[in-house]
């Protein structure tokens, strides 16, 4: 408690958090609390979910509130109903000993009139989703003239959910003298833009590095054939009897199907997706929170703002398209210093995507073998044995003891154990008695078998499983175009860094090259604004099979594999008047080439 006092917290607020059992401030709290209590300064905080950020902004803001002024002084915007309710409840708990303060949450999907009546009674802190707050402002039902502090929580999520216009509207509508505190797990350009436009000289705080998940999460992957993904998932769940997890799928149809299959396989689970009504959603969430469901299958959209502590695992049944989504998914486990596991079940085609995530997070995924029948049964039986041993013998058996002893009396200890196990686990033991080994062979995993040409990491080039795509670009040797130029342009304009480039072949007037664009749609469109030596740089997919680009004979323009990022570090020449100095933007007046290319 002393540490919280040293940060400047006092009186009733300290008493409130003592009741919650908070002893020492989390890193984000150590950094944020003194800023909000001290200077009147805006703040940008890069912090993952589960780091204690609600208390980081909540505690100092509650302490600063003037209970005598019956107006909204603090406005907290958050992406979802669940998060609004959660933040509201947290703040009520922190300010339990400040009975003069009124905290209210408003969000879409419920009766607005009831919320208006609530607001009319007078509120000091309003927690709101942006859409509902805009509605309330437009109806003149909310007075935000006295707002002194605006918190944008999970800003990246709010923008992902399409609240950009609403945020602009709200930030324009609140008094200019307010302080703005922006929290975000990741810092995409849209969030940077909000910070640039609406925050004044903000202090920047990062807890954990950009796009980096919590250190308490270990990242693991299983690589199997696409047809074996479900069976792998099933075994991973069966092999972790204590699992309490969210399984992420790309679509709601997948979520529904997988939940259905798992239910049929006797796993306590349900799906959360956009087609559920609010009541159904609340009902599923209540069962999950009370741990009557062991796993919840959800899409990213449905799981937004869902705040559940103590998850042991996050399972990526499909890897998301972007690193931010992966960070959000995996950030749901390993919270508050606990260990967590983020599992990816991938097929060979998704290896490139996995590598890009590894690269961006600067973390290595650990390869895991799909458990066989024996491993699953052992895990279940030992867990069961541990549970029996840990159970306390409180209940008295006396009225039935004699009868039970007589019934079991004839059995030896071994026979009794055998019978209990086959009664409890008969189905499981039978199912796993002779299951197929789902693991790929080394050559299948790396794609290096069969005498095919392989890259440095042994990945298949000419075979069916190669994830390279062949592109043609309309500049070549006559234009002084070199592989180095190609690498530089790809690094600058591609939507993800560190793409793997396969063979490159430069002809007189054009160039062909192979690149792994797994997970990137319309790769060519990212280069629409680029020119090279005054020529529009036009990239088209050739439809050719990869692996056919011969290595150029001489002149240092090699084929083979390039690591785009590694090269980029040495070769960044865009816009710096380089010796060749030949590529740039087609459009003028943009402050950043990469952004203008992406904007199109
Ligand atoms: P948040 O990131 O705000 O969602 O917080 C994650 C979890 O950590 C919540 O369950 C908080 O109650 C808990 N928490 C926040 N700060 C502390 C602290 N200083 N000590 C212990 N638990 C905390």
XYZ file of C-alpha atoms and ligand atoms in Angstrom:
623
model
C 0.000 0.000 0.000
C 2.929 2.266 0.794
C 4.002 2.211 -2.845
C 0.565 3.469 -3.954
C 0.829 6.244 -1.345
C 4.253 7.217 -2.697
C 2.677 7.645 -6.131
C 0.365 10.276 -4.657
C -2.799 8.329 -3.887
C -4.435 8.964 -0.552
C -7.400 8.623 1.773
C -10.545 6.902 0.580
C -9.047 5.714 -2.697
C -6.205 3.935 -0.876
C -8.758 2.324 1.415
C -10.765 1.154 -1.600
C -7.863 -0.592 -3.288
C -6.656 -2.064 -0.017
C -10.040 -3.809 0.191
C -9.412 -5.220 -3.291
C -6.108 -6.675 -2.137
C -3.912 -4.527 -4.400
C -0.526 -4.351 -2.692
C 1.937 -2.989 -5.201
C 1.308 -0.921 -8.310
C 1.714 -2.601 -11.697
C 4.294 -1.033 -14.087
C 1.644 0.906 -16.013
C 0.226 2.224 -12.742
C 3.677 3.324 -11.574
C 4.096 5.343 -14.737
C 0.599 6.709 -15.296
C -0.700 7.578 -11.810
C 1.848 10.359 -11.075
C 1.299 11.917 -14.521
C -2.462 12.163 -14.085
C -2.193 13.344 -10.496
C 0.557 15.820 -11.225
C 0.921 17.852 -14.356
C -2.020 18.817 -16.508
C -0.560 16.852 -19.354
C -1.982 14.605 -22.079
C -0.796 11.060 -22.243
C -0.366 8.258 -24.772
C 0.102 4.906 -23.087
C 0.943 1.799 -25.025
C -0.261 -0.924 -22.710
C -1.625 -4.386 -23.226
C -4.886 -5.536 -21.748
C -4.517 -7.084 -18.325
C -1.714 -4.790 -17.218
C -3.853 -2.945 -14.684
C -4.526 0.065 -16.875
C -8.088 0.616 -15.610
C -6.705 1.375 -12.164
C -3.829 3.321 -13.740
C -6.186 5.969 -15.067
C -9.138 5.273 -12.750
C -7.462 5.785 -9.378
C -5.919 9.229 -9.983
C -8.968 10.509 -11.854
C -11.294 9.422 -9.054
C -9.050 11.110 -6.517
C -9.140 14.377 -8.474
C -12.935 14.460 -8.821
C -14.932 17.216 -7.210
C -17.918 15.494 -5.627
C -19.559 18.848 -4.977
C -19.834 19.645 -8.683
C -22.750 17.600 -9.963
C -21.556 17.341 -13.579
C -19.691 14.889 -15.769
C -16.021 15.612 -15.159
C -14.476 12.418 -16.509
C -15.467 10.735 -19.739
C -14.160 7.257 -20.496
C -14.680 5.810 -23.952
C -14.314 2.116 -24.529
C -15.149 -0.154 -27.462
C -17.786 -2.514 -26.087
C -20.648 -2.888 -23.709
C -18.767 -5.533 -21.694
C -15.765 -3.311 -21.246
C -17.926 -0.306 -20.282
C -19.663 -2.330 -17.617
C -16.358 -3.752 -16.413
C -14.702 -0.326 -16.177
C -17.763 1.122 -14.430
C -17.709 -1.693 -11.870
C -13.970 -1.385 -11.324
C -14.284 2.362 -10.707
C -17.165 1.808 -8.296
C -15.005 -0.648 -6.370
C -12.039 1.734 -6.250
C -14.248 4.577 -4.999
C -16.248 2.472 -2.570
C -15.390 4.918 0.250
C -16.279 8.012 -1.753
C -20.025 7.979 -1.503
C -20.161 11.474 -3.036
C -19.214 10.101 -6.481
C -21.582 8.782 -9.113
C -20.326 6.546 -11.921
C -22.514 5.447 -14.824
C -21.983 3.330 -17.931
C -23.894 3.844 -21.183
C -23.704 1.615 -24.244
C -25.698 0.553 -27.274
C -28.112 -2.355 -27.471
C -30.166 -1.311 -24.440
C -32.949 1.144 -23.730
C -31.603 4.663 -24.208
C -34.443 6.224 -22.209
C -33.377 4.424 -19.069
C -29.841 5.706 -19.597
C -31.137 9.250 -20.109
C -33.062 9.062 -16.812
C -29.879 7.844 -15.119
C -27.910 10.771 -16.545
C -30.537 13.225 -15.388
C -29.865 12.244 -11.797
C -26.342 13.609 -12.112
C -23.110 11.773 -12.917
C -19.425 12.494 -12.224
C -17.834 9.779 -14.344
C -19.422 8.565 -17.555
C -18.149 5.392 -19.187
C -19.501 5.067 -22.719
C -19.222 3.355 -26.052
C -18.629 6.029 -28.724
C -21.772 5.269 -30.742
C -24.162 5.536 -27.809
C -22.487 8.677 -26.508
C -22.913 10.353 -29.909
C -26.615 9.456 -29.825
C -26.925 10.965 -26.376
C -25.078 14.133 -27.408
C -27.290 14.469 -30.478
C -30.383 14.166 -28.289
C -29.020 16.800 -25.941
C -29.307 14.220 -23.207
C -25.806 14.552 -21.872
C -23.959 17.576 -20.605
C -20.244 17.336 -21.332
C -19.365 20.990 -20.807
C -17.601 20.357 -17.516
C -15.523 17.415 -18.764
C -11.927 17.854 -17.630
C -10.539 14.479 -18.624
C -11.229 12.120 -21.509
C -9.859 8.588 -21.465
C -9.741 6.675 -24.734
C -9.405 3.073 -23.660
C -8.436 0.340 -26.131
C -8.189 2.998 -28.825
C -7.017 0.554 -31.472
C -10.085 -1.587 -30.864
C -12.414 1.430 -31.064
C -10.933 2.343 -34.433
C -11.035 -1.279 -35.600
C -14.701 -1.296 -34.824
C -15.320 1.713 -37.019
C -15.762 4.370 -34.336
C -13.383 6.826 -36.010
C -16.058 9.393 -36.945
C -17.732 9.086 -33.561
C -14.439 9.658 -31.769
C -13.716 12.727 -33.867
C -17.191 14.052 -33.109
C -16.884 13.468 -29.371
C -13.386 14.921 -29.133
C -14.544 18.005 -31.016
C -17.506 18.352 -28.675
C -15.637 18.193 -25.359
C -14.016 21.332 -23.894
C -10.619 22.172 -25.371
C -9.062 22.581 -21.918
C -9.640 18.936 -21.076
C -6.786 16.458 -20.684
C -6.852 13.431 -22.938
C -5.384 10.087 -21.957
C -5.094 7.612 -24.813
C -4.554 3.933 -24.078
C -3.907 1.360 -26.750
C -2.408 -2.115 -26.972
C -0.986 -1.388 -30.405
C -0.186 1.806 -32.240
C -1.489 1.616 -35.825
C -1.456 4.778 -37.908
C -5.112 5.592 -37.226
C -4.408 5.742 -33.500
C -1.345 7.882 -34.104
C -3.515 10.203 -36.135
C -6.029 10.649 -33.295
C -3.132 11.357 -30.930
C -1.678 13.905 -33.347
C -4.967 15.685 -33.935
C -6.456 15.749 -30.469
C -3.689 15.453 -27.892
C -1.371 18.292 -26.933
C 2.265 17.441 -26.491
C 1.406 14.102 -24.907
C 3.780 12.254 -22.660
C 4.419 8.833 -24.157
C 4.550 5.778 -22.020
C 5.092 2.204 -23.145
C 4.665 -0.842 -20.997
C 6.127 -3.691 -22.970
C 7.287 -2.853 -26.448
C 5.268 -1.953 -29.487
C 3.250 -4.863 -30.834
C 4.740 -7.140 -28.265
C 2.650 -9.452 -26.160
C 3.024 -9.990 -22.440
C 6.197 -11.770 -21.400
C 4.210 -14.246 -19.366
C 2.682 -15.762 -22.504
C 4.427 -18.635 -24.215
C 3.625 -19.049 -27.890
C 3.309 -22.559 -29.273
C 2.279 -24.017 -32.598
C 1.116 -27.309 -34.031
C 1.643 -27.830 -37.731
C -0.685 -30.369 -39.316
C -2.555 -31.083 -42.526
C -5.601 -28.820 -42.961
C -7.949 -31.795 -42.602
C -6.436 -32.649 -39.188
C -6.843 -29.232 -37.579
C -10.027 -30.105 -35.711
C -8.676 -33.409 -34.378
C -5.525 -31.594 -33.249
C -7.624 -29.020 -31.427
C -9.610 -31.768 -29.754
C -6.457 -33.516 -28.557
C -4.855 -30.301 -27.336
C -7.979 -29.645 -25.245
C -8.153 -33.215 -23.966
C -4.493 -33.094 -23.052
C -5.011 -30.063 -20.793
C -7.756 -31.040 -18.345
C -7.421 -27.735 -16.475
C -7.812 -25.661 -19.593
C -9.940 -22.502 -19.461
C -9.653 -21.011 -22.911
C -10.942 -18.963 -25.790
C -10.609 -20.507 -29.243
C -10.462 -17.907 -31.985
C -11.825 -18.606 -35.449
C -11.889 -16.404 -38.517
C -15.618 -16.622 -39.241
C -18.787 -17.026 -37.249
C -19.630 -20.137 -39.261
C -16.346 -21.703 -38.121
C -17.082 -20.653 -34.536
C -20.502 -22.267 -34.637
C -19.260 -25.441 -36.307
C -16.319 -25.992 -34.018
C -18.369 -25.366 -30.898
C -20.938 -27.823 -32.192
C -18.321 -30.503 -32.873
C -16.691 -30.006 -29.480
C -20.056 -30.263 -27.758
C -20.653 -33.538 -29.579
C -17.252 -34.664 -28.343
C -18.397 -33.987 -24.765
C -16.402 -30.824 -24.192
C -18.148 -28.084 -22.228
C -18.152 -25.285 -24.727
C -20.239 -22.781 -26.623
C -19.800 -20.226 -29.368
C -19.879 -16.441 -29.196
C -20.568 -14.736 -32.489
C -22.347 -11.789 -34.022
C -25.594 -13.671 -34.718
C -26.446 -14.037 -31.047
C -28.904 -11.663 -29.421
C -27.639 -9.674 -26.461
C -29.516 -11.977 -24.076
C -27.992 -15.098 -25.639
C -24.579 -13.498 -25.532
C -24.976 -12.586 -21.862
C -26.106 -16.109 -21.114
C -23.074 -17.692 -22.862
C -20.746 -15.254 -21.120
C -22.269 -15.962 -17.705
C -21.673 -19.700 -18.213
C -18.110 -19.069 -19.360
C -17.280 -16.707 -16.499
C -18.613 -19.163 -13.941
C -16.441 -21.817 -15.637
C -19.372 -24.013 -16.516
C -17.870 -23.765 -19.986
C -14.284 -24.853 -20.292
C -13.817 -23.277 -23.693
C -15.476 -20.496 -25.608
C -15.230 -20.425 -29.396
C -15.339 -16.866 -30.708
C -14.563 -14.600 -33.619
C -12.332 -11.594 -33.020
C -15.285 -9.250 -33.391
C -17.482 -11.135 -30.928
C -14.658 -11.340 -28.381
C -13.840 -7.632 -28.461
C -13.800 -6.033 -25.090
C -14.518 -9.364 -23.492
C -12.777 -9.245 -20.200
C -12.065 -12.594 -18.593
C -9.205 -13.180 -16.218
C -7.377 -16.431 -15.539
C -7.509 -17.865 -19.046
C -4.939 -20.647 -19.231
C -4.887 -20.764 -23.032
C -5.794 -18.797 -26.097
C -6.103 -21.013 -29.144
C -5.765 -19.646 -32.652
C -7.708 -22.135 -34.717
C -6.903 -19.894 -37.642
C -4.108 -17.376 -37.453
C -5.401 -13.830 -37.845
C -4.422 -11.760 -40.875
C -2.559 -9.122 -38.910
C -0.170 -8.978 -36.006
C -2.373 -6.580 -34.024
C -5.177 -9.137 -33.877
C -2.742 -11.802 -32.742
C -1.449 -9.481 -30.021
C -4.994 -8.849 -28.861
C -5.873 -12.515 -28.880
C -2.786 -13.694 -27.028
C -3.019 -10.753 -24.608
C -6.130 -12.331 -23.145
C -4.020 -14.888 -21.360
C -0.939 -14.364 -19.182
C -2.629 -11.481 -17.391
C -1.646 -9.892 -14.092
C 1.684 -11.716 -14.091
C 0.195 -15.202 -14.531
C 1.537 -17.708 -17.033
C -0.470 -18.213 -20.201
C -0.191 -20.217 -23.398
C -1.110 -18.982 -26.840
C -1.498 -21.885 -29.246
C -1.633 -21.693 -33.031
C -2.855 -24.653 -35.049
C -1.557 -24.133 -38.548
C -1.305 -25.973 -41.834
C 1.777 -25.722 -44.021
C 0.381 -22.815 -46.002
C 0.190 -20.684 -42.871
C 3.877 -20.995 -42.031
C 4.642 -17.661 -43.694
C 1.973 -15.940 -41.633
C 3.401 -17.468 -38.470
C 6.866 -16.244 -39.380
C 5.618 -12.720 -39.929
C 3.968 -12.721 -36.513
C 7.156 -14.088 -34.930
C 9.129 -11.402 -36.654
C 6.848 -8.569 -35.564
C 6.574 -9.792 -31.970
C 10.252 -10.665 -31.851
C 9.202 -13.910 -30.247
C 9.735 -17.464 -31.307
C 6.821 -19.902 -31.412
C 7.711 -23.266 -29.942
C 6.856 -26.219 -32.190
C 4.788 -28.849 -30.362
C 3.980 -32.361 -31.423
C 0.292 -33.259 -31.547
C -0.282 -35.465 -28.516
C -0.975 -39.114 -29.247
C -3.581 -41.239 -27.477
C -1.277 -42.269 -24.686
C -0.290 -38.705 -23.824
C -3.930 -37.597 -23.713
C -5.019 -40.504 -21.519
C -2.063 -40.070 -19.177
C -2.828 -36.349 -18.756
C -6.494 -37.046 -17.985
C -5.860 -39.941 -15.587
C -3.146 -38.192 -13.620
C -5.269 -35.060 -13.359
C -8.151 -37.140 -12.062
C -5.881 -38.922 -9.575
C -4.539 -35.579 -8.344
C -8.063 -34.262 -7.892
C -9.053 -37.309 -5.874
C -5.955 -37.029 -3.707
C -6.539 -33.306 -3.155
C -10.170 -33.713 -2.138
C -10.888 -33.098 1.496
C -12.722 -35.825 3.341
C -15.354 -33.617 4.920
C -18.494 -35.571 4.267
C -19.166 -38.400 6.580
C -19.876 -41.737 5.030
C -21.044 -43.361 8.234
C -24.672 -44.138 7.322
C -23.582 -45.870 4.099
C -20.062 -46.894 4.973
C -20.818 -50.461 5.865
C -22.890 -51.122 2.738
C -20.250 -49.543 0.487
C -17.423 -51.469 2.093
C -19.410 -54.664 1.657
C -20.008 -53.912 -2.016
C -16.380 -53.130 -2.774
C -14.921 -55.392 -0.111
C -14.184 -58.239 -2.463
C -12.080 -56.153 -4.791
C -8.367 -55.636 -4.439
C -7.007 -52.045 -4.523
C -5.852 -52.573 -8.123
C -9.238 -53.920 -9.219
C -11.035 -51.014 -7.556
C -8.821 -48.453 -9.313
C -9.270 -50.292 -12.600
C -13.054 -50.212 -12.267
C -13.232 -46.531 -11.294
C -11.001 -45.582 -14.188
C -12.904 -47.579 -16.747
C -16.188 -46.199 -15.404
C -14.963 -42.596 -15.583
C -12.711 -42.814 -18.613
C -14.015 -45.783 -20.598
C -15.065 -43.647 -23.530
C -11.867 -41.649 -23.579
C -9.617 -44.707 -23.324
C -11.527 -46.404 -26.088
C -11.412 -43.357 -28.341
C -7.697 -42.882 -27.850
C -6.746 -46.572 -27.881
C -5.436 -46.458 -31.432
C -5.529 -42.990 -32.883
C -3.592 -41.847 -35.885
C -0.330 -39.956 -35.491
C -1.181 -36.527 -36.876
C 2.349 -35.169 -36.851
C 3.973 -34.333 -40.142
C 7.332 -35.810 -41.039
C 10.334 -33.452 -40.970
C 10.308 -33.189 -44.747
C 6.586 -32.445 -44.776
C 7.031 -29.772 -42.130
C 9.880 -28.062 -43.893
C 8.882 -29.165 -47.367
C 12.445 -30.219 -48.166
C 11.893 -33.822 -49.184
C 11.667 -35.452 -52.600
C 14.821 -33.915 -54.008
C 13.043 -30.687 -54.833
C 14.850 -27.407 -54.822
C 14.667 -25.918 -51.381
C 15.452 -22.589 -49.833
C 17.751 -21.876 -46.919
C 15.100 -22.898 -44.435
C 14.433 -26.022 -46.447
C 11.054 -24.809 -47.674
C 9.752 -26.432 -50.807
C 9.973 -24.205 -53.850
C 8.818 -26.164 -56.822
C 6.330 -28.384 -55.064
C 2.631 -27.962 -54.516
C 3.057 -26.748 -50.944
C 5.199 -23.741 -51.788
C 3.572 -20.566 -50.559
C 5.454 -18.372 -53.024
C 3.607 -16.488 -55.747
C 5.310 -15.319 -58.929
C 4.968 -11.656 -59.846
C 6.085 -9.683 -62.857
C 7.151 -6.078 -62.689
C 7.529 -3.858 -65.728
C 11.104 -2.677 -65.161
C 14.266 -4.591 -65.926
C 17.956 -4.501 -66.798
C 17.506 -1.704 -69.364
C 16.150 0.463 -66.569
C 19.105 -0.357 -64.289
C 16.746 -2.252 -62.036
C 18.490 -4.543 -59.539
C 17.316 -7.064 -56.916
C 18.403 -4.522 -54.350
C 15.946 -1.994 -55.764
C 13.232 -4.610 -55.695
C 13.933 -5.428 -52.057
C 13.928 -1.766 -51.101
C 10.589 -1.114 -52.753
C 8.980 -4.214 -51.257
C 10.204 -3.300 -47.822
C 8.847 0.189 -48.120
C 5.446 -0.512 -49.624
C 4.364 -4.041 -48.717
C 1.800 -4.098 -45.917
C 3.972 -6.410 -43.798
C 7.676 -6.364 -43.157
C 10.053 -9.278 -43.536
C 8.361 -10.965 -46.481
C 10.247 -13.908 -47.883
C 11.476 -13.439 -51.406
C 12.327 -16.504 -53.477
C 13.939 -16.411 -56.909
C 14.429 -13.115 -58.717
C 15.066 -12.993 -62.433
C 15.808 -9.745 -64.174
C 15.144 -9.563 -67.929
C 15.860 -6.631 -70.213
C 12.520 -4.916 -69.837
C 10.879 -6.709 -66.957
C 11.586 -8.673 -63.793
C 9.983 -11.733 -62.315
C 10.239 -12.676 -58.689
C 8.732 -15.000 -56.111
C 7.367 -13.723 -52.829
C 5.458 -15.374 -50.029
C 2.269 -13.330 -49.798
C 0.299 -15.763 -47.668
C -2.449 -13.845 -45.925
C -2.035 -10.674 -47.998
C -4.770 -9.921 -50.458
C -4.148 -7.978 -53.668
C -0.432 -7.680 -53.013
C 0.085 -5.761 -56.277
C -2.288 -2.998 -55.213
C 0.110 -1.789 -52.529
C 2.536 -0.641 -55.221
C 0.142 1.442 -57.280
C 1.708 4.723 -56.260
C 5.296 3.762 -56.837
C 7.405 4.761 -59.775
C 10.879 3.673 -60.742
C 13.005 5.967 -62.883
C 9.821 7.831 -63.761
C 8.057 4.644 -64.867
C 4.906 3.489 -63.090
C 5.932 0.376 -61.160
C 3.292 -2.144 -62.173
C 3.168 -5.432 -60.375
C 1.095 -8.305 -61.726
C 0.705 -11.909 -60.694
C 1.891 -14.184 -63.508
C 0.066 -17.318 -62.411
C 3.277 -19.302 -63.018
C 4.338 -22.075 -60.708
C 6.991 -20.901 -58.290
C 10.421 -22.474 -58.421
C 10.910 -21.874 -62.129
C 12.974 -18.699 -61.892
C 16.503 -19.638 -62.754
C 19.305 -17.944 -60.922
C 20.796 -15.191 -63.063
C 24.098 -16.164 -64.516
C 26.366 -13.419 -63.235
C 26.595 -9.789 -62.258
C 25.705 -10.350 -58.624
C 21.979 -10.299 -59.259
C 21.313 -13.480 -57.484
C 18.190 -15.514 -57.207
C 17.635 -17.595 -54.121
C 16.238 -16.365 -50.904
C 16.490 -12.846 -49.609
C 15.417 -11.712 -46.277
C 13.691 -8.466 -46.991
C 14.031 -6.978 -43.549
C 17.682 -7.813 -43.151
C 18.464 -6.187 -46.460
C 16.325 -3.217 -45.721
C 18.380 -2.261 -42.729
C 21.334 -1.515 -44.972
C 19.595 -0.414 -48.059
C 17.126 2.231 -47.044
C 17.496 4.765 -49.733
C 14.005 5.915 -50.462
C 13.746 9.669 -50.645
C 17.378 10.197 -49.733
C 18.836 11.065 -53.084
C 20.559 7.708 -53.394
C 23.070 7.014 -56.117
C 20.427 5.564 -58.366
C 17.750 7.734 -56.795
C 15.128 6.483 -59.064
C 12.009 5.540 -57.279
C 9.419 7.537 -55.446
C 5.787 8.497 -55.359
C 3.537 8.955 -58.333
C 1.440 11.354 -56.336
C 2.888 14.486 -54.876
C 2.218 16.207 -51.585
C 2.099 13.165 -49.369
C 4.027 13.270 -46.146
C 4.815 9.604 -46.233
C 5.204 7.417 -49.260
C 4.192 4.233 -47.513
C 0.997 5.747 -46.239
C 0.003 7.170 -49.591
C 0.596 3.832 -51.226
C -1.572 2.128 -48.667
C -4.267 4.761 -48.852
C -5.170 4.161 -52.431
P -6.947 -4.343 -16.314
O -5.723 -4.318 -17.173
O -7.309 -3.007 -15.817
O -8.085 -5.054 -17.003
O -6.590 -5.223 -14.999
C -6.319 -6.610 -15.044
C -6.539 -7.284 -13.695
O -5.510 -6.953 -12.753
C -7.858 -6.913 -13.036
O -8.444 -8.088 -12.513
C -7.438 -5.984 -11.881
O -8.342 -6.051 -10.810
C -6.078 -6.527 -11.506
N -5.172 -5.496 -10.957
C -4.982 -4.243 -11.421
N -4.044 -3.591 -10.701
C -3.600 -4.452 -9.766
C -2.628 -4.367 -8.716
N -1.900 -3.269 -8.521
N -2.449 -5.454 -7.925
C -3.171 -6.574 -8.146
N -4.100 -6.727 -9.112
C -4.329 -5.676 -9.926
